PDB file of C-alpha atoms in Angstrom:
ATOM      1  CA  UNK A   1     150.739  97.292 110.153  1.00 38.00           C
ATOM      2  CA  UNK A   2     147.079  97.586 109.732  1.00 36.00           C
ATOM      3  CA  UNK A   3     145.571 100.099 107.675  1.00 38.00           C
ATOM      4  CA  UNK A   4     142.406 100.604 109.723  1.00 37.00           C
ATOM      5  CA  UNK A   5     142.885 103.557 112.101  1.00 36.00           C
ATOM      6  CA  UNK A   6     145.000 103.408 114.961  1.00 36.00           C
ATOM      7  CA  UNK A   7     143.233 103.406 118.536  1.00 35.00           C
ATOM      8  CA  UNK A   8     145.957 104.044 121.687  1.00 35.00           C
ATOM      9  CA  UNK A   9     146.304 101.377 124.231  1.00 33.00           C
ATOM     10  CA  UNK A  10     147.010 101.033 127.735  1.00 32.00           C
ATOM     11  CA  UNK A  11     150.221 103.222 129.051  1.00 31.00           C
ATOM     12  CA  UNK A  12     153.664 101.687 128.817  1.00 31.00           C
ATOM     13  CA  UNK A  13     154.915 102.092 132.192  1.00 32.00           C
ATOM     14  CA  UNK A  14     157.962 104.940 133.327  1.00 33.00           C
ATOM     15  CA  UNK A  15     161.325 103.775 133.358  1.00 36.00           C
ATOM     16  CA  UNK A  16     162.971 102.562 136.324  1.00 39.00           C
ATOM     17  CA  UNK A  17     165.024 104.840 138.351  1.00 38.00           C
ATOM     18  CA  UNK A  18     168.797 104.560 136.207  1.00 37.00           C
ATOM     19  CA  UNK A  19     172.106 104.493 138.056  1.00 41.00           C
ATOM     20  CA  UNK A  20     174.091 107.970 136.435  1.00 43.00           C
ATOM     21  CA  UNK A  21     176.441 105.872 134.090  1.00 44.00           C
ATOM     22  CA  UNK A  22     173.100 103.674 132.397  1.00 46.00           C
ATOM     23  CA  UNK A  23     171.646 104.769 129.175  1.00 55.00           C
ATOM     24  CA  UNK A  24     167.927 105.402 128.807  1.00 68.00           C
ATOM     25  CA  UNK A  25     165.514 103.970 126.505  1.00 71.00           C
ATOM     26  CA  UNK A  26     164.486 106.821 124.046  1.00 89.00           C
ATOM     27  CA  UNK A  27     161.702 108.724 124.928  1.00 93.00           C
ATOM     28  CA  UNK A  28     159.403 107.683 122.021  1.00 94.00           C
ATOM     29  CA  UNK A  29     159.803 104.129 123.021  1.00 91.00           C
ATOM     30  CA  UNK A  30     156.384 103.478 124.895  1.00 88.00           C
ATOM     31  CA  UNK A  31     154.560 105.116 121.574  1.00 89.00           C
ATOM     32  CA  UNK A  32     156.208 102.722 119.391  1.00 89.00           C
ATOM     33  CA  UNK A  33     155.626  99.703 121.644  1.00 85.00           C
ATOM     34  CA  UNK A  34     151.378 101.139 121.523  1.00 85.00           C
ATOM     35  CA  UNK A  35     151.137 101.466 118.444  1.00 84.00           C
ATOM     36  CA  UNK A  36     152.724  98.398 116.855  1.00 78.00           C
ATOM     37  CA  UNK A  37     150.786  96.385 119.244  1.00 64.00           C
ATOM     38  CA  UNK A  38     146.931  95.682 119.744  1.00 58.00           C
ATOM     39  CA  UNK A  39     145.107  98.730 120.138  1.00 57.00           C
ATOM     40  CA  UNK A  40     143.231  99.826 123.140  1.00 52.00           C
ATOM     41  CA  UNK A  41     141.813 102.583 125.253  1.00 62.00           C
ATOM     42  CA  UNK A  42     144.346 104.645 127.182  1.00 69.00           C
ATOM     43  CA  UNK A  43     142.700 104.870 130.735  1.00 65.00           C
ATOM     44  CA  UNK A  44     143.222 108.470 133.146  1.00 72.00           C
ATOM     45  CA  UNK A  45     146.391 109.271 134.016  1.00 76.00           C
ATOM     46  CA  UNK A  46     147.384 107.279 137.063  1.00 72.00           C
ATOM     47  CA  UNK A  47     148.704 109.632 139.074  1.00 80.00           C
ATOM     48  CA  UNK A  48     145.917 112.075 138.375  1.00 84.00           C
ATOM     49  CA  UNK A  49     148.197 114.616 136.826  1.00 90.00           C
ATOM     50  CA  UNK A  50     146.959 116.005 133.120  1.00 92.00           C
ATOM     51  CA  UNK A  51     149.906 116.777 131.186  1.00 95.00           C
ATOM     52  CA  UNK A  52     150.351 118.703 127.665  1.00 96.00           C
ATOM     53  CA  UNK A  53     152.837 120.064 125.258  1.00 97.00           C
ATOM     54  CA  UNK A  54     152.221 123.294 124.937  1.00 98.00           C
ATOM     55  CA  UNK A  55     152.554 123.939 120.754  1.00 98.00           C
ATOM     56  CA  UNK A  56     152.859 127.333 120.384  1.00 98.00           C
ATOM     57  CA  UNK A  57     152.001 129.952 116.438  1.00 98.00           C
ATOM     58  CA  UNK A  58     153.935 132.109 115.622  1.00 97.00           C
ATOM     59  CA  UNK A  59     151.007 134.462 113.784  1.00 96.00           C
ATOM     60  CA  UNK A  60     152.145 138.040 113.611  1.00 95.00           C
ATOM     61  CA  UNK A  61     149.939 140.509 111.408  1.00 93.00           C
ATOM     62  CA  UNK A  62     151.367 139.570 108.314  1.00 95.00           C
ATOM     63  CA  UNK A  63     150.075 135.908 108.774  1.00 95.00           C
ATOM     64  CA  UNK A  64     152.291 132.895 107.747  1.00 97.00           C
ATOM     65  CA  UNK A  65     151.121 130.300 105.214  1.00 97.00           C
ATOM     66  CA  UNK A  66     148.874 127.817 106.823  1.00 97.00           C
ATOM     67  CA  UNK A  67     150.376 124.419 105.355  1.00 97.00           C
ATOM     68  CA  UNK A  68     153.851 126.129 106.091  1.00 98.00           C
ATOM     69  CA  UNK A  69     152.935 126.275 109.506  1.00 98.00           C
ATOM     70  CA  UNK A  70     151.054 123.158 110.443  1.00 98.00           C
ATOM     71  CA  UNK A  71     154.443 121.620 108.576  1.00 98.00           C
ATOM     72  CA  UNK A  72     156.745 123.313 111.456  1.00 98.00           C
ATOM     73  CA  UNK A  73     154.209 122.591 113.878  1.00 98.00           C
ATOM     74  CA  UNK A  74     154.565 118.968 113.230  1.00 98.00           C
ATOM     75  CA  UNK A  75     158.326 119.256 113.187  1.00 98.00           C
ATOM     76  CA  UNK A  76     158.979 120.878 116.382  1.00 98.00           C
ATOM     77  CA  UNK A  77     156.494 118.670 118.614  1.00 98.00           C
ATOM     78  CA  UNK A  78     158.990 115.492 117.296  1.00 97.00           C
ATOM     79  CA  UNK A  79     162.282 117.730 117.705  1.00 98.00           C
ATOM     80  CA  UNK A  80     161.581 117.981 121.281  1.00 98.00           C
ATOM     81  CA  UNK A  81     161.341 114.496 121.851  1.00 97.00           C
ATOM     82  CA  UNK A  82     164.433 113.236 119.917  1.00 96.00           C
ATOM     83  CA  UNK A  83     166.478 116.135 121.634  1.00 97.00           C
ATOM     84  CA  UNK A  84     169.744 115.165 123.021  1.00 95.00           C
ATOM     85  CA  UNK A  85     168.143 116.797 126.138  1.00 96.00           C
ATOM     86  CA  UNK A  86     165.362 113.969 126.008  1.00 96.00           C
ATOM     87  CA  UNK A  87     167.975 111.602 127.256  1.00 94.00           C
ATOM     88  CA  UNK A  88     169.166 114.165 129.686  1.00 95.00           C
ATOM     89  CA  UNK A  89     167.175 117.027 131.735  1.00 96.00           C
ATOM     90  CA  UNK A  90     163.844 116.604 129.873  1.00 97.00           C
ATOM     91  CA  UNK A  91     163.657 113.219 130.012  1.00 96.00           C
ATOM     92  CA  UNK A  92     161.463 112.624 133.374  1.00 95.00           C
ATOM     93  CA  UNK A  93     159.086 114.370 132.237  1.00 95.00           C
ATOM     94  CA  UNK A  94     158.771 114.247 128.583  1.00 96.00           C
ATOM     95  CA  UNK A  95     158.288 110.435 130.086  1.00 93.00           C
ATOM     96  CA  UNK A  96     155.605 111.134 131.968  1.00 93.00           C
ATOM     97  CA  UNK A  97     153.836 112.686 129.518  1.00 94.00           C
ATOM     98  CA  UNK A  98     154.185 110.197 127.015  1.00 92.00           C
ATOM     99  CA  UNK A  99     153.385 107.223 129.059  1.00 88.00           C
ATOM    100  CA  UNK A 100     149.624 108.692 129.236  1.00 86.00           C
ATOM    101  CA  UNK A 101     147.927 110.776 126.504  1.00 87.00           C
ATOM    102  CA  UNK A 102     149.721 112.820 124.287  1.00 92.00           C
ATOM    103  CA  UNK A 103     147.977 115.935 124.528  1.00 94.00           C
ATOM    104  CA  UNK A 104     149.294 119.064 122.736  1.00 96.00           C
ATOM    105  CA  UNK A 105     147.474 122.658 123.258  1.00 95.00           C
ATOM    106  CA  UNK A 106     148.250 125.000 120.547  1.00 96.00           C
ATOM    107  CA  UNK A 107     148.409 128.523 121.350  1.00 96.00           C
ATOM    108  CA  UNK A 108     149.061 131.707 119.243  1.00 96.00           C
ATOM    109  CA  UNK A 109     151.913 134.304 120.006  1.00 97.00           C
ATOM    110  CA  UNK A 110     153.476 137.714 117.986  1.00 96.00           C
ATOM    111  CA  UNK A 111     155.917 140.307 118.962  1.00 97.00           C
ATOM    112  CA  UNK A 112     157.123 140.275 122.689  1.00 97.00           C
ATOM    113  CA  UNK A 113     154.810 137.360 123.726  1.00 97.00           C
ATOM    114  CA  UNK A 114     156.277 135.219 120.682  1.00 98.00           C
ATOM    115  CA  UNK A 115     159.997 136.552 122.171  1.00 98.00           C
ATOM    116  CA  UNK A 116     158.904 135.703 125.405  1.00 97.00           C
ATOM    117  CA  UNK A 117     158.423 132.171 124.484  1.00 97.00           C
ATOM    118  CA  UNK A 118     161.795 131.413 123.224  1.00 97.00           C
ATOM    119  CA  UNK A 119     163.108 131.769 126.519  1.00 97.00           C
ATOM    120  CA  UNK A 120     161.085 128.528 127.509  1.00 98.00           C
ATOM    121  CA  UNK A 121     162.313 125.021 127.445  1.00 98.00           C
ATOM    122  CA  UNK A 122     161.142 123.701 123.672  1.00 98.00           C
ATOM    123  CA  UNK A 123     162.304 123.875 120.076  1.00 98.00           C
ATOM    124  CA  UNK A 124     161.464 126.661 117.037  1.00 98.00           C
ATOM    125  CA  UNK A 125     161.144 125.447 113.722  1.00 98.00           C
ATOM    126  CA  UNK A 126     161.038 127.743 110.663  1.00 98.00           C
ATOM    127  CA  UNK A 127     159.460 126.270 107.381  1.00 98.00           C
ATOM    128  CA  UNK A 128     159.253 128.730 105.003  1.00 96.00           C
ATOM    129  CA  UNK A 129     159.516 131.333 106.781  1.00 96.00           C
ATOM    130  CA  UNK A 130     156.368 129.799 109.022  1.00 98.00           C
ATOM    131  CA  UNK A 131     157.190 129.711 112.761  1.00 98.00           C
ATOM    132  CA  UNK A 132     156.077 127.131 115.586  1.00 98.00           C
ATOM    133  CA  UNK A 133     157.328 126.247 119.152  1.00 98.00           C
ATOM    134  CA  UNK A 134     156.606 123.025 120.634  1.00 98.00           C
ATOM    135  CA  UNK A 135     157.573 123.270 124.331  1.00 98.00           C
ATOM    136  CA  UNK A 136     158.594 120.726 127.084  1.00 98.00           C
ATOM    137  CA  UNK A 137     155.138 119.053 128.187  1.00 97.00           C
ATOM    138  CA  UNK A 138     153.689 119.948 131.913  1.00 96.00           C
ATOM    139  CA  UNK A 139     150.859 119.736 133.709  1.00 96.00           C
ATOM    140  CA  UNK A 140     148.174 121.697 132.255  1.00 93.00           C
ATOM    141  CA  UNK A 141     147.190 123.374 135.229  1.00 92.00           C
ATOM    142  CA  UNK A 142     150.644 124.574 136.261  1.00 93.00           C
ATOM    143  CA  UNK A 143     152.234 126.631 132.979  1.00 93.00           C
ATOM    144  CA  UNK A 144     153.993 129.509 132.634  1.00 94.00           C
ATOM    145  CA  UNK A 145     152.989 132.773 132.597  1.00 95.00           C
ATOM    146  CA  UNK A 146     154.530 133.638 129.630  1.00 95.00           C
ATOM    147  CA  UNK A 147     152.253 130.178 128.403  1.00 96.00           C
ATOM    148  CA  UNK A 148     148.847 130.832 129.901  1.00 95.00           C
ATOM    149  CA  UNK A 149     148.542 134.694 128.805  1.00 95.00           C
ATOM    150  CA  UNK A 150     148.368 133.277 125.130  1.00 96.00           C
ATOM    151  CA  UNK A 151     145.225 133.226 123.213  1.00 93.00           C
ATOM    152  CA  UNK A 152     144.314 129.291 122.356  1.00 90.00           C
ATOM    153  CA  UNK A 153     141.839 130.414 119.607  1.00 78.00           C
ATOM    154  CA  UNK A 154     140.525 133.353 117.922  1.00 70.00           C
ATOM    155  CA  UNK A 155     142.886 133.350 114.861  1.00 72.00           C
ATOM    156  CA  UNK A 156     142.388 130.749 111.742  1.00 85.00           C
ATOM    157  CA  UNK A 157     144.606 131.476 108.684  1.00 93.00           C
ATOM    158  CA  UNK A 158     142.777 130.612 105.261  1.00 93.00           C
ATOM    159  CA  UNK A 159     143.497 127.458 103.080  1.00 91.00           C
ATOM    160  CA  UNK A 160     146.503 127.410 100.550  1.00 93.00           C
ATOM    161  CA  UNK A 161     147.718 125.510  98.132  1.00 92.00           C
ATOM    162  CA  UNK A 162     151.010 123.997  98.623  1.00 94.00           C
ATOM    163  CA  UNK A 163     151.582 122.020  95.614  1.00 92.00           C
ATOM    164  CA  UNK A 164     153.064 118.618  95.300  1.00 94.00           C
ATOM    165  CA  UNK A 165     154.323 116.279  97.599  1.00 95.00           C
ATOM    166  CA  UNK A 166     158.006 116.487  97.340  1.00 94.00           C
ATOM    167  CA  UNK A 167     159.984 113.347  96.921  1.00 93.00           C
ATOM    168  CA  UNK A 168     161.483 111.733  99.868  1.00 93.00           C
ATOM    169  CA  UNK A 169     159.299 113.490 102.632  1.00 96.00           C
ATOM    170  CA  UNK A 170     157.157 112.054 105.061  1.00 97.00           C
ATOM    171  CA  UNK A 171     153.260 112.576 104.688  1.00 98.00           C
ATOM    172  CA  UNK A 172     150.661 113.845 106.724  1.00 98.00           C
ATOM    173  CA  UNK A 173     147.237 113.818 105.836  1.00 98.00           C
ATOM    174  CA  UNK A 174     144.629 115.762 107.456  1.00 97.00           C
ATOM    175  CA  UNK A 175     141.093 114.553 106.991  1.00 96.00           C
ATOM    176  CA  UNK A 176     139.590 116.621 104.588  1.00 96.00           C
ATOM    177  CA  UNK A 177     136.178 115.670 105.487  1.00 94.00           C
ATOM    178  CA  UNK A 178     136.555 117.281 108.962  1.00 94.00           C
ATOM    179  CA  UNK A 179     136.549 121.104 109.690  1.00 92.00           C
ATOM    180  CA  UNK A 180     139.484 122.413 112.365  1.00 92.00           C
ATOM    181  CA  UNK A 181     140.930 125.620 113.165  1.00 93.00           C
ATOM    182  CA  UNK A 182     144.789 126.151 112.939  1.00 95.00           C
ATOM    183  CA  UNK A 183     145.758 125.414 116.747  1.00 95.00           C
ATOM    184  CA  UNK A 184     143.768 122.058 116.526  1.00 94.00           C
ATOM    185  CA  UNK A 185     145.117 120.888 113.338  1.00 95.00           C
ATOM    186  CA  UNK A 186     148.348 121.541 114.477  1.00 97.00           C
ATOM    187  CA  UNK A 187     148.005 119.433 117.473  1.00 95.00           C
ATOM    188  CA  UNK A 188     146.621 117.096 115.278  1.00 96.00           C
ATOM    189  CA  UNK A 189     149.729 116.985 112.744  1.00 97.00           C
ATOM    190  CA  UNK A 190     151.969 117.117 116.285  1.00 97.00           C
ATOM    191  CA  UNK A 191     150.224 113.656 116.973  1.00 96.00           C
ATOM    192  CA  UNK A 192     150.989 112.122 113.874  1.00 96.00           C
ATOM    193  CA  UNK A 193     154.726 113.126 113.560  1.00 97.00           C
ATOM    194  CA  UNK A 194     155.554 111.794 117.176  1.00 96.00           C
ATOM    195  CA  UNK A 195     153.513 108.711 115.904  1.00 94.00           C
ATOM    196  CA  UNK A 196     155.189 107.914 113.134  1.00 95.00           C
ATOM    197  CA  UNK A 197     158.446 108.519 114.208  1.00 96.00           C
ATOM    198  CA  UNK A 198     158.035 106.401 117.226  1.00 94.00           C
ATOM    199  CA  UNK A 199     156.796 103.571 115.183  1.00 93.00           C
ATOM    200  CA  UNK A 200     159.397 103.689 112.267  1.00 94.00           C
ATOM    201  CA  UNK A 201     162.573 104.166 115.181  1.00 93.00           C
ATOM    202  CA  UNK A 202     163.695 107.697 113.754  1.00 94.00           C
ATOM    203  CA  UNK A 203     165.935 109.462 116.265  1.00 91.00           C
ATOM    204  CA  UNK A 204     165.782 112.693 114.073  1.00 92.00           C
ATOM    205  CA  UNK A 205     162.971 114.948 113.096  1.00 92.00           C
ATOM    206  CA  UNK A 206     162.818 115.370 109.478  1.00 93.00           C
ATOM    207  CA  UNK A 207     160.597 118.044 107.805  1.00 95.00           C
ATOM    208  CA  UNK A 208     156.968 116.873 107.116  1.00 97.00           C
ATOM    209  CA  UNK A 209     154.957 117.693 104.497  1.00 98.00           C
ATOM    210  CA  UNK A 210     151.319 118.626 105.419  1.00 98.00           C
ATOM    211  CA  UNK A 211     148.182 118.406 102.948  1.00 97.00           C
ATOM    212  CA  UNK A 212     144.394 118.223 103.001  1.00 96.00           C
ATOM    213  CA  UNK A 213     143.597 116.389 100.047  1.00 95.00           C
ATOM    214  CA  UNK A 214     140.989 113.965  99.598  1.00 96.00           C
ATOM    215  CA  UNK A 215     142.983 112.108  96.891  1.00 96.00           C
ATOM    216  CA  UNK A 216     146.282 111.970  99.201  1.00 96.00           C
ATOM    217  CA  UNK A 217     143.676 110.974 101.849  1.00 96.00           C
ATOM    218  CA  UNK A 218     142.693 107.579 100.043  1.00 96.00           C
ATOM    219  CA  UNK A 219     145.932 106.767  99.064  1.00 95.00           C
ATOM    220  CA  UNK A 220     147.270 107.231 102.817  1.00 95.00           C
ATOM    221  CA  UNK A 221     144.608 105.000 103.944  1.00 94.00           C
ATOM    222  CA  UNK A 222     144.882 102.344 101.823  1.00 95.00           C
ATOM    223  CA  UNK A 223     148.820 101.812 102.300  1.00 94.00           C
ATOM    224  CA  UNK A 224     149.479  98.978 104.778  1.00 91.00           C
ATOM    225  CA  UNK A 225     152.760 100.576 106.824  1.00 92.00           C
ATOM    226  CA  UNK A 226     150.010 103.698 107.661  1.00 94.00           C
ATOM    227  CA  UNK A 227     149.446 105.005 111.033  1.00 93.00           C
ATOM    228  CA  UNK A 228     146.661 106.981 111.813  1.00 92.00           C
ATOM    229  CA  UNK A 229     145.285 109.431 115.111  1.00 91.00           C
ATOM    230  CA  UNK A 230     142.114 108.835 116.872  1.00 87.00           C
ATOM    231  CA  UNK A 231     141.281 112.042 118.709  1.00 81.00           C
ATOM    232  CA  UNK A 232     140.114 111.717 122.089  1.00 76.00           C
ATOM    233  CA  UNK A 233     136.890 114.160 121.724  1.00 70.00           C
ATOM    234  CA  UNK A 234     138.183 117.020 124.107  1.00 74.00           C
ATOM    235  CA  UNK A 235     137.505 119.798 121.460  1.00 76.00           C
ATOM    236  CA  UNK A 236     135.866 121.106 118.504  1.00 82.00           C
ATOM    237  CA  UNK A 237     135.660 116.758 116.678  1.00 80.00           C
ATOM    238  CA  UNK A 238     133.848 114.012 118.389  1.00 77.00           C
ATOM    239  CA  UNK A 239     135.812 110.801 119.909  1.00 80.00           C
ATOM    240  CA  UNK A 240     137.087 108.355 118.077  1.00 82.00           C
ATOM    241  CA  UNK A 241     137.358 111.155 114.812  1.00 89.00           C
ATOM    242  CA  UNK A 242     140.384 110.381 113.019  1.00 92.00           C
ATOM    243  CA  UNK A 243     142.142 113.414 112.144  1.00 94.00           C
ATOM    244  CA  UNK A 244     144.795 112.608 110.228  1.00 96.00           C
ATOM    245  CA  UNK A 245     147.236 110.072 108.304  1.00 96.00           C
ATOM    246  CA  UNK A 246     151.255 109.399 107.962  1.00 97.00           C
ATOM    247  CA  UNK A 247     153.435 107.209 106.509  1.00 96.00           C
ATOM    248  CA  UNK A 248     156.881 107.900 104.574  1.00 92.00           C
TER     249      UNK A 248
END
């Protein structure tokens, strides 16, 4: 695989209606098959319908650590899609979603709202004691109300320092020469984990580790088995910006 940044191409189509006995192709399929291929420009959705994953902080007054939770951010947007219920009750439209653009919308949640959210089809992931919730995507103009009451910005937890890589872990780079808040970056890192996994064949979602180094950034880039994100433009980085890096 090429090292120059990724660039999405057209939509993989929906799988066929399946009699009740035939296994389905894993949900991650279509990614794999777009980004291992030629890359192109993933045209509107074709049946008009904008869908995201709803990504949602857990950022209580005692805030979490930000690599800590851009790391379970990235971890629960891939646990949902290599769910056993991917292959089951969420599979329609976690299919749907992934046959166009994989948009993610991070909001923030604490106390009763964060409770609230559990209750939601998704998965929680704790790393270090850092909370995130990636939900089962939708259309973004239908969510629940326990979804849309939750801020999308107005929080931003300061840089940290994480240490070193640990052995064995998969990598995620975010570019260090572009400025985003927590909720962004987090879609961002949810991008690249779904990515990666989709491109490798994992059927498990293995914790990530998440840095903004410009060192680590080089290296990334320079490896030939990388895969990078292209953001589409929609907020706060112009198209085409790539946000981040992953290999393992």
């Amino acid at each position: 695989m090429s090292a120059q940044p990724e660039q999405p191409e057209e939509p993989v189509a929906a799988d066929e209606p399946l009699a009740a006995d035939e296994p389905r192709a894993p949900v991650l399929a279509p990614l794999g098959a777009r980004y291992s291929g030629a890359p192109a420009v993933i045209p509107p959705e074709a049946d008009g319908v904008v869908r995201a994953m709803p990504v949602i902080l857990r950022i209580e007054r005692e805030l979490p650590a930000r690599t800590a939770l851009l790391e379970a951010a990235a971890q629960a947007a891939l646990a949902v899609c290599v769910d056993a219920r991917a292959q089951g009750e969420w599979h329609e439209p976690l299919r749907a979603w992934v046959d166009g653009r994989i948009r993610k919308i991070a909001r923030r949640a604490r106390g009763a709202h964060w409770a609230a959210a559990q209750e939601l089809p998704g998965v929680t992931v704790e790393v270090d004691g850092a909370e995130a919730r990636a939900l089962l995507p939708g259309p973004v103009d239908d969510v629940p109300k326990a979804v849309s009451r939750l801020q999308i910005g107005g929080t931003d937890l300061p840089s940290d320092d994480p240490g070193q890589v640990p052995e064995g872990v998969p990598l995620i780079v975010v570019n260090p020469a572009v400025d985003m808040t927590v909720g962004k970056a987090a879609a961002q890192v949810g991008h690249a984990s779904m990515i990666l996994a989709a491109v490798r064949g994992w059927t498990g979602a293995p914790r990530f580790a998440v840095r903004r180094d410009p060192a680590l950034w080089e290296a990334l880039l320079a490896r030939d088995d990388v895969v990078c994100v292209r953001d589409a433009g929609f907020t706060e980085v112009d198209p085409g910006t790539i946000t981040c890096a992953a290999a393992d």
